[in-house]
Tab-separated table of C-alpha atoms in Angstrom:
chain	number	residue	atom	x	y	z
A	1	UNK	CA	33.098	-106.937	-85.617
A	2	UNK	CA	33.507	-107.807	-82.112
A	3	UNK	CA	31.549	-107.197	-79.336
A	4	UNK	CA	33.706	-104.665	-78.177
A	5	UNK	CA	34.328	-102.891	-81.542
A	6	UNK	CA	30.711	-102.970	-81.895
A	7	UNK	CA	29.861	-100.900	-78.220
A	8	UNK	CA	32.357	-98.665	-78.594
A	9	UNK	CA	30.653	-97.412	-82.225
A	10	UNK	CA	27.566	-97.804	-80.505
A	11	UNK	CA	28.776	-95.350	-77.403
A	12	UNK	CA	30.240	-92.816	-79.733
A	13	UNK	CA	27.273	-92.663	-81.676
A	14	UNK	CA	25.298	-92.006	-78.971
A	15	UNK	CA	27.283	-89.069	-77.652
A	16	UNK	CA	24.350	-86.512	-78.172
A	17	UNK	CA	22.777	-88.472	-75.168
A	18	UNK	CA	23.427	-87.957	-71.542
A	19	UNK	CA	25.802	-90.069	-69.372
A	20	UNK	CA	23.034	-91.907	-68.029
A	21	UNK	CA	21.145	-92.608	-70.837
A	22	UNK	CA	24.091	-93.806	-73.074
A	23	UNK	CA	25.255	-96.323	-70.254
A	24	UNK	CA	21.682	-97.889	-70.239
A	25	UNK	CA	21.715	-98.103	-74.052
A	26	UNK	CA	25.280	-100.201	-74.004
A	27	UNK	CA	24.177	-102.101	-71.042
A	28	UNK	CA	21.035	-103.184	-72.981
A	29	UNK	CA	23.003	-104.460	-76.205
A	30	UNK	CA	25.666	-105.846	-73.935
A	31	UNK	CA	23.568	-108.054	-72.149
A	32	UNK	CA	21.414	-109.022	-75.493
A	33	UNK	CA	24.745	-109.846	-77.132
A	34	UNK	CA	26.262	-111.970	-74.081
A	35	UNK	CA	22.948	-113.886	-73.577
A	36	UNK	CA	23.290	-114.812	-77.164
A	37	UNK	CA	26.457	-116.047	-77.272
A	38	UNK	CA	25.053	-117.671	-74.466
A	39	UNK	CA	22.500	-119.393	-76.052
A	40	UNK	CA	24.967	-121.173	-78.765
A	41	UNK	CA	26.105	-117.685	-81.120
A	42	UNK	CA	29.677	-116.754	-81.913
A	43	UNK	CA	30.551	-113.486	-81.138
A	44	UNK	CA	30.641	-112.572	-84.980
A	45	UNK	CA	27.080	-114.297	-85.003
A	46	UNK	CA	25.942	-112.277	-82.279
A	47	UNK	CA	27.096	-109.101	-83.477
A	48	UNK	CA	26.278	-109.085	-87.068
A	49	UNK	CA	23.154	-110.362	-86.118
A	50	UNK	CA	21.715	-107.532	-84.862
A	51	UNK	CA	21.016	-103.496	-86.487
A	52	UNK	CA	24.294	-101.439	-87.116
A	53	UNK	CA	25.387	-99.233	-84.447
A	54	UNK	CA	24.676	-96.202	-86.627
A	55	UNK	CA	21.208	-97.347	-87.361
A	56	UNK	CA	20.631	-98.512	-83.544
A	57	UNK	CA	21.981	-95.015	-82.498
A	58	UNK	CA	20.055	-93.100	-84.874
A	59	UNK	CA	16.725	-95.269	-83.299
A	60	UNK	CA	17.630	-94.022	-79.928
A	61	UNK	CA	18.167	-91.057	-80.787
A	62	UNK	CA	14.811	-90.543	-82.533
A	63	UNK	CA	13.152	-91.741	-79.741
A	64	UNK	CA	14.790	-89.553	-77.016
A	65	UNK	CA	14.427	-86.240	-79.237
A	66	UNK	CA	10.773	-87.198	-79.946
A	67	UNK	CA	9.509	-87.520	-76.173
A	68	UNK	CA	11.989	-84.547	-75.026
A	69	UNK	CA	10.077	-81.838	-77.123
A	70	UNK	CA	6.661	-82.133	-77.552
A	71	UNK	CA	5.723	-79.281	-80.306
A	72	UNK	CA	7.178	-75.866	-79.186
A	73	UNK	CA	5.081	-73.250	-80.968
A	74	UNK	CA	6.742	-71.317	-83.160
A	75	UNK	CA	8.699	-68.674	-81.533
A	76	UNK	CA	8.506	-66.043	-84.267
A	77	UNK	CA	5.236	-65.018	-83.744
A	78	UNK	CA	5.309	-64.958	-80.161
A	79	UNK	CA	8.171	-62.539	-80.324
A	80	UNK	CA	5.929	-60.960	-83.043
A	81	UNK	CA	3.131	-60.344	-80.574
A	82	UNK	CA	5.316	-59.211	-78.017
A	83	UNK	CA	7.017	-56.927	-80.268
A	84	UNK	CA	3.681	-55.475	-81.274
A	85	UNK	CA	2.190	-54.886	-77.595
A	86	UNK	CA	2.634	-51.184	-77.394
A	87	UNK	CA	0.873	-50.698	-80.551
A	88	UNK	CA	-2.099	-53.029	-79.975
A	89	UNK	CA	-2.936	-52.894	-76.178
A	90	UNK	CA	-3.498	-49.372	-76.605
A	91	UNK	CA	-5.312	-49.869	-79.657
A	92	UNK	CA	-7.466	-53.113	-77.768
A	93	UNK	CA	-7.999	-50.533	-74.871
A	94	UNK	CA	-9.298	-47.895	-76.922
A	95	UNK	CA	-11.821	-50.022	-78.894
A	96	UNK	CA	-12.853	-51.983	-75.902
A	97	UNK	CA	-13.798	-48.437	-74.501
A	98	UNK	CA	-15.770	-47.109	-77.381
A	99	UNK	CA	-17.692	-50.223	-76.978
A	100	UNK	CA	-18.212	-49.805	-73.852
A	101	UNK	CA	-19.351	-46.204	-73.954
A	102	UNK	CA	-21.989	-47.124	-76.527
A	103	UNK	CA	-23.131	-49.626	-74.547
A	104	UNK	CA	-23.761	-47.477	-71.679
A	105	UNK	CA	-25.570	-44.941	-74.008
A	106	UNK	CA	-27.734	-47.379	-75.062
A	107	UNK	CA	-28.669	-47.816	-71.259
A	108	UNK	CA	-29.072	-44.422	-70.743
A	109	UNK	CA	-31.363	-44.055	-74.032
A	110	UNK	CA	-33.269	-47.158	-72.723
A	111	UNK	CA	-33.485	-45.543	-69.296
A	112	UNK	CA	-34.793	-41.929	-70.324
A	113	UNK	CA	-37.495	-43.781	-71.942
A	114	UNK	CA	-38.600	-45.452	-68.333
A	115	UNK	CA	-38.351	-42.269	-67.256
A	116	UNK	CA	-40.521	-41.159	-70.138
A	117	UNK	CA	-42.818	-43.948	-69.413
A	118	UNK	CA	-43.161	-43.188	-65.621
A	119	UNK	CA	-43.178	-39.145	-65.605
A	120	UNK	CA	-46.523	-39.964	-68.533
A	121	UNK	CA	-47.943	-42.698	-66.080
A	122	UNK	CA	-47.587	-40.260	-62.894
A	123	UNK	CA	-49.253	-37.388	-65.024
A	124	UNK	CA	-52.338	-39.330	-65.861
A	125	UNK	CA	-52.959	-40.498	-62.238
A	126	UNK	CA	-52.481	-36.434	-61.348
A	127	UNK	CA	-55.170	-35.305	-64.348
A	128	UNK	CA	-57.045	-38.419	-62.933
A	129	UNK	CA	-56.862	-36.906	-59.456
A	130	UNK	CA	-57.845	-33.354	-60.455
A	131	UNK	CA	-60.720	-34.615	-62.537
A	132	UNK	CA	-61.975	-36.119	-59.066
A	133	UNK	CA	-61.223	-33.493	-57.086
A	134	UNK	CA	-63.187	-30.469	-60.086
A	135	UNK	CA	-65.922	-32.957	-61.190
A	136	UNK	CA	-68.408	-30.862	-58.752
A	137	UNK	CA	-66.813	-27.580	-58.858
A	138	UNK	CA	-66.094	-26.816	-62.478
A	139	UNK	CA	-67.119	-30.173	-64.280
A	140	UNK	CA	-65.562	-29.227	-67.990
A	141	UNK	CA	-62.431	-28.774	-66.268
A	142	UNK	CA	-62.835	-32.137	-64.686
A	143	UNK	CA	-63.753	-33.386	-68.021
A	144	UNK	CA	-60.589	-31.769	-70.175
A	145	UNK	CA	-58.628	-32.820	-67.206
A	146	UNK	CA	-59.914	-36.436	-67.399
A	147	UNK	CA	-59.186	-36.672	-71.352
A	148	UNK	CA	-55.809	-35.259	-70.539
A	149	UNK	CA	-55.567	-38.082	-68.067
A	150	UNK	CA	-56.436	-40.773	-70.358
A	151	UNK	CA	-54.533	-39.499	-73.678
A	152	UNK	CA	-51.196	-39.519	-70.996
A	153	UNK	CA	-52.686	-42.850	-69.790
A	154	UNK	CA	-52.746	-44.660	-73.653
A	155	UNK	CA	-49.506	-43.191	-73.882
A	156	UNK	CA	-47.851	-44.567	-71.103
A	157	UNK	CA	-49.416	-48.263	-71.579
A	158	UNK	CA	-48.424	-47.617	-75.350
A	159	UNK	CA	-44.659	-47.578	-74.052
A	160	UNK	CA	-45.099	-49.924	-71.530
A	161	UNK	CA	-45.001	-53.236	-73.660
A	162	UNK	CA	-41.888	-52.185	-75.968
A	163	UNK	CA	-39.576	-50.661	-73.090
A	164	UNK	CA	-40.199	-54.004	-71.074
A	165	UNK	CA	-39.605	-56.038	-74.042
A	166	UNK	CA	-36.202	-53.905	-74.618
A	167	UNK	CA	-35.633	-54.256	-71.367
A	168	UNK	CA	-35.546	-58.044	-70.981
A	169	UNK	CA	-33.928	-58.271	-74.647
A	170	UNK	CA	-31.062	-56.072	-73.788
A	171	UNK	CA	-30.427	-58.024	-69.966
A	172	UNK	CA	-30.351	-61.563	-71.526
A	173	UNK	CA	-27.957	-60.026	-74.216
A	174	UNK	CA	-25.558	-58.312	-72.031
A	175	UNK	CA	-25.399	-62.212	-69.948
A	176	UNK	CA	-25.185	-63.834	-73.212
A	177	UNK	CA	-22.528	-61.894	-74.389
A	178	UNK	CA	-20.956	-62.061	-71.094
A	179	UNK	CA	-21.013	-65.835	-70.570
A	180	UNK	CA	-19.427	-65.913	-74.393
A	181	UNK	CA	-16.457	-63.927	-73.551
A	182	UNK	CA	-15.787	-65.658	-70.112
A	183	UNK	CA	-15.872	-69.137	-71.988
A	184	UNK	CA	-13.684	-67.879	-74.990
A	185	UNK	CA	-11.245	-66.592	-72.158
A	186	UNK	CA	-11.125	-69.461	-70.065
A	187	UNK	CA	-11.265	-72.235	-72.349
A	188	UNK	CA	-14.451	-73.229	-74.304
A	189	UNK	CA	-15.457	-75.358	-71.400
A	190	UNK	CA	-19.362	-75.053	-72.319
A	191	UNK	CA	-20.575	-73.128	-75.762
A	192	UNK	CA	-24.245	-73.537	-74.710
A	193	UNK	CA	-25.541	-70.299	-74.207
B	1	UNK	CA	0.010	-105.470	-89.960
B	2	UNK	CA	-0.933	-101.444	-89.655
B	3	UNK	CA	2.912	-100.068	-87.996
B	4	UNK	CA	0.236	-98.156	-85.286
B	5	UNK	CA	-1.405	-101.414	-84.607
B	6	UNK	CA	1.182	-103.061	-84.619
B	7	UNK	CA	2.980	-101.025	-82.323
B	8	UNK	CA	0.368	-101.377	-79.442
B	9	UNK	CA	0.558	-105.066	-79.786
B	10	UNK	CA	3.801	-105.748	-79.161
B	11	UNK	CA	3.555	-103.946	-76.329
B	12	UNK	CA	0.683	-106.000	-74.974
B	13	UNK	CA	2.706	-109.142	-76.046
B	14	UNK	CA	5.969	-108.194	-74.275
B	15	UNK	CA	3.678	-107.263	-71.081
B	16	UNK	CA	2.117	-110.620	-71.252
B	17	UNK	CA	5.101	-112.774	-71.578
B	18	UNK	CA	6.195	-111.411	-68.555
B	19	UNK	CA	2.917	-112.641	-66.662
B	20	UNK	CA	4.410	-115.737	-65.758
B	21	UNK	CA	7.289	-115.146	-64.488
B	22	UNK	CA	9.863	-111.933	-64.490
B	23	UNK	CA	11.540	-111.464	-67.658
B	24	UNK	CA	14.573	-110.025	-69.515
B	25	UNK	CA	15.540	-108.945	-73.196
B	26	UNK	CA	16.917	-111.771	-75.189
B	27	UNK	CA	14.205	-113.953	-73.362
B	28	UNK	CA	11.607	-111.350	-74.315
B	29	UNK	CA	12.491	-111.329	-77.475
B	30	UNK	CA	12.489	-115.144	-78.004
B	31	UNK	CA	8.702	-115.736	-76.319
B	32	UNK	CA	7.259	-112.866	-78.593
B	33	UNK	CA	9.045	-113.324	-82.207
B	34	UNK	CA	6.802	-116.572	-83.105
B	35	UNK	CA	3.509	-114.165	-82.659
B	36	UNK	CA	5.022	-111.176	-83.984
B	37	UNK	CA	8.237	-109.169	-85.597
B	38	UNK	CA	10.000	-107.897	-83.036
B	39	UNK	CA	13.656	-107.098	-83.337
B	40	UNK	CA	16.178	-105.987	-80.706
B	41	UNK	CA	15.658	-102.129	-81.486
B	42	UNK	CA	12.440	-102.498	-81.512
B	43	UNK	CA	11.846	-104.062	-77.981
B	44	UNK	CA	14.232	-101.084	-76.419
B	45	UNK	CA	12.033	-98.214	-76.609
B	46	UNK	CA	9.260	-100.528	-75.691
B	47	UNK	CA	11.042	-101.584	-72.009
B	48	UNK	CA	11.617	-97.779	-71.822
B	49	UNK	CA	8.354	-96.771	-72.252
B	50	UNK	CA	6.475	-99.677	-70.377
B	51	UNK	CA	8.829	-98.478	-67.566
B	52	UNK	CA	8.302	-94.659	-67.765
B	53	UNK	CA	4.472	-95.908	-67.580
B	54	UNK	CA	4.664	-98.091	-64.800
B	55	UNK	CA	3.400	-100.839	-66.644
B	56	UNK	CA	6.812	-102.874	-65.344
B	57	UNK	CA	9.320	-102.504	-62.473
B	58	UNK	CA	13.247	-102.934	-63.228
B	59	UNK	CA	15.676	-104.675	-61.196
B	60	UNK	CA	19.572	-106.064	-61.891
B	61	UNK	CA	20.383	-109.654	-60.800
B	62	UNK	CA	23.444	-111.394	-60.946
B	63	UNK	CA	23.977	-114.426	-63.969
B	64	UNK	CA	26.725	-116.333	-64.988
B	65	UNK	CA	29.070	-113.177	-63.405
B	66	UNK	CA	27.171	-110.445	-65.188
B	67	UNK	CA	24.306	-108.295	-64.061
B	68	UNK	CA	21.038	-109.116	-66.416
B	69	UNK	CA	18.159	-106.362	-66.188
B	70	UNK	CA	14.654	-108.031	-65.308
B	71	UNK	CA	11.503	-107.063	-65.721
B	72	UNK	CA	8.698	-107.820	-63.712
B	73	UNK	CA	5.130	-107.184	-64.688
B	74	UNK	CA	3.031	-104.195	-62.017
B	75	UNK	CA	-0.277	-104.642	-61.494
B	76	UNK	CA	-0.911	-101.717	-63.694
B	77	UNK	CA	0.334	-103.463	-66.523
B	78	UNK	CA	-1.871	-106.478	-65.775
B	79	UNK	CA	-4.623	-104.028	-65.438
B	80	UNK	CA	-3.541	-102.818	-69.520
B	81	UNK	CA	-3.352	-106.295	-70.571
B	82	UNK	CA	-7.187	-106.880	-69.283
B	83	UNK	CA	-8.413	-103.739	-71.161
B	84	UNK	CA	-6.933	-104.866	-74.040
B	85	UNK	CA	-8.630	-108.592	-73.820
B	86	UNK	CA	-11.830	-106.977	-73.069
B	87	UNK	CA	-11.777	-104.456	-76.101
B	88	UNK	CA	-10.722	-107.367	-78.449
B	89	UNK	CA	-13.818	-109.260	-77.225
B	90	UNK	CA	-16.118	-107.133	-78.724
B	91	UNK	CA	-14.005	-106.891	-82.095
B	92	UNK	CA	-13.904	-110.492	-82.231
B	93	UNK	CA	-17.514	-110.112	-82.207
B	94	UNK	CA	-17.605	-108.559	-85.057
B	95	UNK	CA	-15.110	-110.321	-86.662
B	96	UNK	CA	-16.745	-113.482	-86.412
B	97	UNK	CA	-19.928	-111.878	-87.587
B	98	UNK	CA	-18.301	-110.800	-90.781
B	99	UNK	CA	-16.285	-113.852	-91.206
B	100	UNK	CA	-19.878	-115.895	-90.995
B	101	UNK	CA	-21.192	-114.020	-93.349
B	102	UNK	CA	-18.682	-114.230	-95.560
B	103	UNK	CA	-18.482	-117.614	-95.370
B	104	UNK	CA	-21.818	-118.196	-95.721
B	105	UNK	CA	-21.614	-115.764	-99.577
B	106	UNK	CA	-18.695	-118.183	-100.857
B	107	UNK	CA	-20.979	-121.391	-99.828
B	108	UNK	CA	-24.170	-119.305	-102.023
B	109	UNK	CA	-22.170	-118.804	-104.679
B	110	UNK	CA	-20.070	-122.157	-105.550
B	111	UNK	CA	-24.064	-123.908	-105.346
């Protein structure tokens, strides 16, 4: 084959390429060819020596179709999801908002049980008061009243110690939880929690 | 040799033989083929990528009435050629370690 012969199977070869990037392939095995008839080859020497066009081209063309498309993800379940959105946004909506409303219920419950806590607490300082206030005039009303004080009293440190303990539980939770999702949403950058 | 390793050797070989002075493919090919294989299809994708990485800068000069392609060596790729000799230090390391030890089993065992 001659050197001619052998660029113009090389060039044809390497059609799929562009303009630019088929011109730099022939200029490369041009030059390597010349510079070894240069250094003492025939042209047949030269030639043969080297890879057939049709394996050279198929190199090349490896190479080019290898760093022009790095993994596209599959495009069947993309469509898929898109496909899908009107039935599962509404569907992600919906759940998200039942969660959501229980969440706030369990607020409320947690709330109405401070308010529990604090209406029991306020009525034992009032029986307290009125205990003060009858001990001279009418002293067993002063006395039921300061019983009445101190049952609402037990009562109210009684709640104290679980609705602060739910309290704290339920706040670091609600972070927690929070910190999760924004990590899951933006990346994973730290899972310590 | 391992193809992988292999791969990222002749890359560090066809950067190095370009340390002296500016080089170009049949030259390139010549320096590196007594350390390792390297055919002409093989160095092609190499130039290409060394290039795309800056590793090497690309100009055309005139020989003999035709334009050759040289390569000349960026202080990038001198920069990968010195992270490379570093990282082989410590294997070498090792590899003399083991090889010591080796030795030292077959001497053991002939007594």
């Amino acid at each position: 084959m001659t050197k001619e012969q052998f660029l113009n199977e090389l060039g044809k070869a390497l059609s799929p390429l562009s303009h630019t990037e088929r011109e730099k392939s022939l200029a490369y095995y041009s030059e390597l060819i010349d510079d070894r008839m240069e250094n003492g080859m025939t042209e047949e020497q030269a030639v043969s020596g080297l890879e057939t066009p049709s394996e050279i081209a198929a190199g090349i063309l490896d190479d080019a179709t290898e760093s022009a498309s790095p993994q596209p993800k599959k495009p069947v379940s993309l469509a898929l999801l898109i496909l899908g959105a009107p039935l599962w946004i509404p569907l992600l909506i919906a759940a998200a908002s039942v969660l959501f409303s229980l969440y706030i219920t369990y607020w409320s419950l947690i709330i109405s049980f401070v308010a529990v806590g604090i209406s029991f607490a306020l009525t034992s300082v009032a029986c307290l008061l009125s205990f003060a206030v009858m001990l001279t005039e009418n002293t067993p009303h002063a006395i039921t009243a300061l019983g009445v004080s101190l049952f609402f009293g037990g009562i109210s440190v009684l709640l104290y110690f679980p609705i602060k303990s739910a309290i704290v539980f339920s706040a670091s939770f609600t972070k927690r939880s929070c910190l999760y999702l924004i990590g899951k949403l933006t990346g994973k950058d730290d899972c310590k929690l | 040799m391992d193809i992988q390793l292999k791969r990222g050797f002749i890359e560090i070989c066809v950067l190095s033989s370009m340390l002296g002075e500016d080089s170009y493919g049949y030259k390139l090919i010549r320096d590196v083929s007594p350390y390792i294989e390297i055919s002409e299809s093989t160095l092609y994708p190499i130039l290409k990528r060394l290039e795309s990485a800056g590793y090497v800068s690309v100009y055309s000069a005139e020989h003999n009435g035709r334009l050759r392609k040289y390569y000349s060596i960026s202080n990038s790729g001198r920069g990968k050629i010195a992270d490379f000799l570093s990282e082989w230090e410590s294997i070498m390391k090792v590899y003399n370690y083991i090889r010591e030890e080796y030795n030292n089993d077959k001497r053991t065992v002939s007594e």
